[in-house]
PDB file of C-alpha atoms in Angstrom:
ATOM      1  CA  UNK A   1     -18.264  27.280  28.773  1.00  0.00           C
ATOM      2  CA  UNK A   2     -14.473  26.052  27.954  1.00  0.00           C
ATOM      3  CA  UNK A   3     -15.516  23.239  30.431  1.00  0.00           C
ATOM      4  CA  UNK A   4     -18.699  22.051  28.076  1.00  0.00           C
ATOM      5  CA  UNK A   5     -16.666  22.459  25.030  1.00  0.00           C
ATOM      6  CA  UNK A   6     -14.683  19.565  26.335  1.00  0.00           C
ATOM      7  CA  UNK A   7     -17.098  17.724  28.115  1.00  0.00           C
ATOM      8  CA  UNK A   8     -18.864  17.624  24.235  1.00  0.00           C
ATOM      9  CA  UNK A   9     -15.811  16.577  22.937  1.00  0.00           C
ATOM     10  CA  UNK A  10     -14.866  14.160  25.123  1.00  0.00           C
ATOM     11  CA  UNK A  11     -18.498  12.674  25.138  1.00  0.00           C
ATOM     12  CA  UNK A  12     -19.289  12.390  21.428  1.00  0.00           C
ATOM     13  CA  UNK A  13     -15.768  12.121  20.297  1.00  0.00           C
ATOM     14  CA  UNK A  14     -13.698   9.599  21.842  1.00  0.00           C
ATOM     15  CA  UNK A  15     -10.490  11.214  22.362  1.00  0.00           C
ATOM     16  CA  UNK A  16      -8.062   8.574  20.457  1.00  0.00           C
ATOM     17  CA  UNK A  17      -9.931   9.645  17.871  1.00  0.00           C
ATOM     18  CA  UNK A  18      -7.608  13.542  17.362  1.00  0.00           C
ATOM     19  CA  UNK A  19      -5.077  11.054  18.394  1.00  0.00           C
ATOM     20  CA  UNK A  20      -1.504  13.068  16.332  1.00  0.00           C
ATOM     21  CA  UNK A  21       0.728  11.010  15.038  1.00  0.00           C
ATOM     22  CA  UNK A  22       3.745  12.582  12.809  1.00  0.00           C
ATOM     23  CA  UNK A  23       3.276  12.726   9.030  1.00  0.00           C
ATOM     24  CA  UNK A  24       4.712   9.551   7.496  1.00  0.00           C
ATOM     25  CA  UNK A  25       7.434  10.025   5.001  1.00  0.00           C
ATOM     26  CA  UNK A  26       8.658   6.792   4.277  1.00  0.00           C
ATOM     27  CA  UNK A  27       7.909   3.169   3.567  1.00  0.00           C
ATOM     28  CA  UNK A  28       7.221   1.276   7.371  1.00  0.00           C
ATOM     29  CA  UNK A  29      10.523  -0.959   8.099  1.00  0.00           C
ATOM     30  CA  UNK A  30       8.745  -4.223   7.882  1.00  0.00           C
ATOM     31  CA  UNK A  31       7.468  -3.392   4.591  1.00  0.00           C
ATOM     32  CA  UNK A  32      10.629  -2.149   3.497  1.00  0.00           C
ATOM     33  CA  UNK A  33      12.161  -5.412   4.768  1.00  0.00           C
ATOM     34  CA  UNK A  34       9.598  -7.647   3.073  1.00  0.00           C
ATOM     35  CA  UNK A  35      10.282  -5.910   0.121  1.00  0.00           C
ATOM     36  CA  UNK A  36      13.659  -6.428  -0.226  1.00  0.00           C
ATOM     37  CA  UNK A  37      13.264 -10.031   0.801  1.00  0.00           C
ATOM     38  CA  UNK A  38      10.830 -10.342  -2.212  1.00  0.00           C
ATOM     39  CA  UNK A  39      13.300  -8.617  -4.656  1.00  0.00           C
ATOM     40  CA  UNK A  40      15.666 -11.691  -3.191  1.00  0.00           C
ATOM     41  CA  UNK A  41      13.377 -14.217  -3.415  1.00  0.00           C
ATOM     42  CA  UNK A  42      12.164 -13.501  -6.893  1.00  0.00           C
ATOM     43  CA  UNK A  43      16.164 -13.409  -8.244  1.00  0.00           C
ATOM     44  CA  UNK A  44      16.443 -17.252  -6.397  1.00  0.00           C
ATOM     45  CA  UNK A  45      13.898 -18.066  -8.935  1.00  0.00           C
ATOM     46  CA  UNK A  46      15.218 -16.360 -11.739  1.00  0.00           C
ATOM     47  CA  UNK A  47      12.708 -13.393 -11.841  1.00  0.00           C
ATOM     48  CA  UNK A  48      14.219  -9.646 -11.503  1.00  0.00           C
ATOM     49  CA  UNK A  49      11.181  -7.173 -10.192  1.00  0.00           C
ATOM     50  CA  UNK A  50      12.053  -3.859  -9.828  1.00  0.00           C
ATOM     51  CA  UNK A  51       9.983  -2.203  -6.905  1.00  0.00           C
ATOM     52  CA  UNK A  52       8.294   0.783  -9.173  1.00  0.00           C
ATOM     53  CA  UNK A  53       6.721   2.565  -6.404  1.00  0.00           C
ATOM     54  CA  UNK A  54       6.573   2.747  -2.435  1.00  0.00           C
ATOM     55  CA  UNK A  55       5.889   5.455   0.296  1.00  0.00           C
ATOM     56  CA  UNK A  56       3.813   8.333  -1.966  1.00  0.00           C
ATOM     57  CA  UNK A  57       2.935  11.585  -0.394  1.00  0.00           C
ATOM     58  CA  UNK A  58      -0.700  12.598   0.084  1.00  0.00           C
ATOM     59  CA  UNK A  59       0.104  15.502  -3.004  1.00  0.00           C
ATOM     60  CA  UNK A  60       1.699  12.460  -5.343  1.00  0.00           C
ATOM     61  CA  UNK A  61      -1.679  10.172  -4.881  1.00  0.00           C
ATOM     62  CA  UNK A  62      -4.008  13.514  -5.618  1.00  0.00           C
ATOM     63  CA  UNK A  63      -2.315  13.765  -8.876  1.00  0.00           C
ATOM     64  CA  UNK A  64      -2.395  10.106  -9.504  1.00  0.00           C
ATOM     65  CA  UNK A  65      -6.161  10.271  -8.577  1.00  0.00           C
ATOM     66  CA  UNK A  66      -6.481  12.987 -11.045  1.00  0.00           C
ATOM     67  CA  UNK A  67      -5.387  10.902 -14.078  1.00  0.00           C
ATOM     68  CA  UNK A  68      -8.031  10.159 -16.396  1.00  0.00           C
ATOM     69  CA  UNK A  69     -10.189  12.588 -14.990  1.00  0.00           C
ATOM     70  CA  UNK A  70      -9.067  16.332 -14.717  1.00  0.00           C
ATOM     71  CA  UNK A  71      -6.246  15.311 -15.933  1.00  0.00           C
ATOM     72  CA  UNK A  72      -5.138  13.420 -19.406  1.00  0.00           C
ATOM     73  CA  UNK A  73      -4.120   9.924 -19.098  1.00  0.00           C
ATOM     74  CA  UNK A  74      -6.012   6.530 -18.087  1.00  0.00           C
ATOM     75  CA  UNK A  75      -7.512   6.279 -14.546  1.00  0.00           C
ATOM     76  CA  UNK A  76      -4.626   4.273 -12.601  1.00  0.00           C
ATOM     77  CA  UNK A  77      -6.458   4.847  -8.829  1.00  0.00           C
ATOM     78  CA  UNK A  78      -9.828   5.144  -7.784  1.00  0.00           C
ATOM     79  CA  UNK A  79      -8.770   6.864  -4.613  1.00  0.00           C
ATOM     80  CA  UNK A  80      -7.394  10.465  -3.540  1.00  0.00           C
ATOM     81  CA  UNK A  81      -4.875  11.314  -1.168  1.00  0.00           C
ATOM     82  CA  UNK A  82      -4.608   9.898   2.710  1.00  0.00           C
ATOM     83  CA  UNK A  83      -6.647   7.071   1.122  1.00  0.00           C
ATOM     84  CA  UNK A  84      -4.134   4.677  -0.051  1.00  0.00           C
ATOM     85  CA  UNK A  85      -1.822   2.782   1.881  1.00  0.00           C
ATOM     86  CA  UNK A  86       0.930   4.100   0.286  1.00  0.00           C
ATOM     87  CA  UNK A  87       0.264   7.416   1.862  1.00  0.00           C
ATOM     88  CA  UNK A  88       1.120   5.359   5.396  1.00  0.00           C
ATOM     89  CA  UNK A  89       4.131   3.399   3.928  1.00  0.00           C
ATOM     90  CA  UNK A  90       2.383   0.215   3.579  1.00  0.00           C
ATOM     91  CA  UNK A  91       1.964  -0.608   0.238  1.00  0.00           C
ATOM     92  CA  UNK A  92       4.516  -1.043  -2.666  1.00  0.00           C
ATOM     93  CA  UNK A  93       3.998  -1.613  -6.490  1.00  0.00           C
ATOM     94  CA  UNK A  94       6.104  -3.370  -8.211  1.00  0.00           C
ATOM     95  CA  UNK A  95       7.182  -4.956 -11.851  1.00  0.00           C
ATOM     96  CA  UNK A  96       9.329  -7.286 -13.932  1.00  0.00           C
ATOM     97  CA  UNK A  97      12.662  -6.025 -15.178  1.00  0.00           C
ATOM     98  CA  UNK A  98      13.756  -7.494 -18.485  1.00  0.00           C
ATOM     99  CA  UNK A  99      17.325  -7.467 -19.396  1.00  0.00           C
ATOM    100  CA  UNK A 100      18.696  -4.214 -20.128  1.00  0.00           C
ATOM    101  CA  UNK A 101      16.496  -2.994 -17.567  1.00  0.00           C
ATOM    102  CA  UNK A 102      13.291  -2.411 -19.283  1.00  0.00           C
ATOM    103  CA  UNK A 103      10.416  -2.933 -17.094  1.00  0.00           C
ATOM    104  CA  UNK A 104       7.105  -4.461 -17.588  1.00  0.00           C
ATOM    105  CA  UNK A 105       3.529  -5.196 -16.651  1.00  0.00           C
ATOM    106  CA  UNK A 106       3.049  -8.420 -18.167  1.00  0.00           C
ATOM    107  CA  UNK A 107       1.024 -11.054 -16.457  1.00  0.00           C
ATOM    108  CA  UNK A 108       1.742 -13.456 -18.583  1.00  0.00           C
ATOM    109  CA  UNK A 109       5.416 -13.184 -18.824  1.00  0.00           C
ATOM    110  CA  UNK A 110       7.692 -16.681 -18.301  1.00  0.00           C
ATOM    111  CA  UNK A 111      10.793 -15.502 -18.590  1.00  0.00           C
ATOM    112  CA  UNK A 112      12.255 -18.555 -16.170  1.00  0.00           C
ATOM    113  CA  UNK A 113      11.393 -20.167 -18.450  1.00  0.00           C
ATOM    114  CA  UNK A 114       9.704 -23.062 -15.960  1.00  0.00           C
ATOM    115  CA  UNK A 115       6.010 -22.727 -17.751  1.00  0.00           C
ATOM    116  CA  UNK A 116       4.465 -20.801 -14.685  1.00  0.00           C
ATOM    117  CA  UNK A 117       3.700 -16.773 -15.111  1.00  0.00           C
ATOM    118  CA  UNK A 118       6.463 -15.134 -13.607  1.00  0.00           C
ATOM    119  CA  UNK A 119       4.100 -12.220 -12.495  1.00  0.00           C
ATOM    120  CA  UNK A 120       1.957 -15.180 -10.588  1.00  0.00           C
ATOM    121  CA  UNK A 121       5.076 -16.751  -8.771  1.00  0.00           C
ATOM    122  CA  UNK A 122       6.096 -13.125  -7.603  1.00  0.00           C
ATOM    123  CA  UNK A 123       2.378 -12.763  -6.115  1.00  0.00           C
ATOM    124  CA  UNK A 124       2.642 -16.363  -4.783  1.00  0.00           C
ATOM    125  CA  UNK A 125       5.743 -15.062  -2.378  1.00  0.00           C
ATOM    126  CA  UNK A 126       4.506 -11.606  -1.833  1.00  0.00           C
ATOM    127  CA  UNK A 127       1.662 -13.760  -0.252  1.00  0.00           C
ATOM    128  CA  UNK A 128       4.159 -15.792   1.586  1.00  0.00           C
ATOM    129  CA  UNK A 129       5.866 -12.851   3.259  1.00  0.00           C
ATOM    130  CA  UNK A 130       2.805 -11.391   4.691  1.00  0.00           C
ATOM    131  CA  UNK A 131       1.359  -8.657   1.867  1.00  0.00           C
ATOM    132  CA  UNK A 132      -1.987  -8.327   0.248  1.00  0.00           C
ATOM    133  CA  UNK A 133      -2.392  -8.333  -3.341  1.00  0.00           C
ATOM    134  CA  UNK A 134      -4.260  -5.998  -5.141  1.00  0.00           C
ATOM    135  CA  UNK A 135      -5.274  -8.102  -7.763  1.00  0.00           C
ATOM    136  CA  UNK A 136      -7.247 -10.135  -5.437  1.00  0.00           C
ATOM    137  CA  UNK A 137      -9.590  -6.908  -5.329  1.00  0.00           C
ATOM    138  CA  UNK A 138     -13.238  -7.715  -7.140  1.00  0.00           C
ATOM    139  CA  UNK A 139     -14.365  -3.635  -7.722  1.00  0.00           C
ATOM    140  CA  UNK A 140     -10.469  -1.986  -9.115  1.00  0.00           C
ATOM    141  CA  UNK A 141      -8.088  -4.874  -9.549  1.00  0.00           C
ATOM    142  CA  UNK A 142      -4.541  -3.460  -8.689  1.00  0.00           C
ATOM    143  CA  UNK A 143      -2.246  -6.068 -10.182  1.00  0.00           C
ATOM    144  CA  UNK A 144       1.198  -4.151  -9.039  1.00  0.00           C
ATOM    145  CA  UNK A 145      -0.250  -3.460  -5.762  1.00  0.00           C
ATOM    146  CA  UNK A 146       1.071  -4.965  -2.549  1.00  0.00           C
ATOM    147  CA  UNK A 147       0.284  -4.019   0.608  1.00  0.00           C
ATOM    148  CA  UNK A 148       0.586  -5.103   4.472  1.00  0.00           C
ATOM    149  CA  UNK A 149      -2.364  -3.304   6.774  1.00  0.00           C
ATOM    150  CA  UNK A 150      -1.026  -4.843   9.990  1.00  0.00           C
ATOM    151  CA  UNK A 151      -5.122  -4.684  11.016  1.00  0.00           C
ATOM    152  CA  UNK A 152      -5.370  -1.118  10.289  1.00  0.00           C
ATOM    153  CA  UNK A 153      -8.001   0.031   8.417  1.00  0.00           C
ATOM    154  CA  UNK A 154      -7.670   3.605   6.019  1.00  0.00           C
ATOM    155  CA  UNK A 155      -9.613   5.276   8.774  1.00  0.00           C
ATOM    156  CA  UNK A 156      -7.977   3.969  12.010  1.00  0.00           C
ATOM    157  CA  UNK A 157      -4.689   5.564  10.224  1.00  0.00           C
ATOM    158  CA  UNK A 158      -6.319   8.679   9.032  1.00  0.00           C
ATOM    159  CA  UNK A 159      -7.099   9.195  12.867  1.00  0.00           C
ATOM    160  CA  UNK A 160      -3.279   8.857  13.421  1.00  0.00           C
ATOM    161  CA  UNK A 161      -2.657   5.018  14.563  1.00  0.00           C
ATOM    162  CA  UNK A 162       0.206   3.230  13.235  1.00  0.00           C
ATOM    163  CA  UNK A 163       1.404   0.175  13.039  1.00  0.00           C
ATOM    164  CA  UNK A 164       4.246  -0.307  15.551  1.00  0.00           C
ATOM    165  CA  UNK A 165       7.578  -0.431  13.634  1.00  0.00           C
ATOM    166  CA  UNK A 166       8.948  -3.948  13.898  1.00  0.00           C
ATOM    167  CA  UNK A 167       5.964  -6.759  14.259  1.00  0.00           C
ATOM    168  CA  UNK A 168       6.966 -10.566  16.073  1.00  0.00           C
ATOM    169  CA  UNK A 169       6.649 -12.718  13.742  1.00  0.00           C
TER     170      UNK A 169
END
């Protein structure tokens, strides 16, 4: 009986697919790296960003998903937990730091003073360096949302593949 148990398994579920991978606890290396190169890259142009949010546990997007709906507050993600890139350390969000350290969300913003949005040029190098932007998205626009998927779609890492930890370039 055991036998048939696995044969089932085996048959109608490929086995990659209860692949186990360790729980991911922090943002992926490259990302990390990219990051910090777009932190530098935005202060050669004169913009300070402040990276406002990174690796977020599977508990921490559940209660982000719950704003605006169980919750008070405005909706600020349309999806739960171990649906977001974040949850797999590949997705940042970040925003411009005014002097004194205030930060803000303002797309608009030219504080460079060089008659381009400074939230734009950021996006323009994000691009550059390899990430996604969220504000590209047509359904939810994401404006502070970065990510890099290396190819992997929410499900392939939900069944436990990752992203190898550095990536040729």
């Amino acid at each position: 009986m055991l036998l048939l148990g696995y044969w089932l398994t085996d048959r109608y579920f490929p086995v990659d697919l209860f692949r186990h991978a360790p729980p991911v606890t922090a943002l992926h290396p490259v990302v990390a790296a990219k990051a910090a190169e777009l932190v530098e890259l935005s202060q050669q142009k004169g913009i300070t960003i402040r990276i406002t949010d990174d690796f977020r546990s599977t508990a921490a997007q559940d209660s982000l998903y719950r704003l605006g709906r169980s919750d008070p507050g405005s909706v600020v993600t349309n999806v739960k937990g171990g649906y977001s890139y974040h949850n797999y350390g590949l997705a940042i969000d970040f925003a411009l730091e005014l002097e004194g350290g205030k930060v803000v969300w303002d797309l608009d913003a030219d504080g460079n003073k060089n008659g381009e949005s400074d939230w734009m040029e950021v996006v323009q190098l994000a691009k550059q360096l390899g990430f996604t932007w969220g504000g590209d998205w047509a359904n939810f626009p994401d404006y502070p949302h970065l990510q890099m998927d290396f190819g992997y779609s929410i499900r392939e890492l939900r069944q436990g593949k990752r992203p190898p930890d550095s990536i040729s370039e």
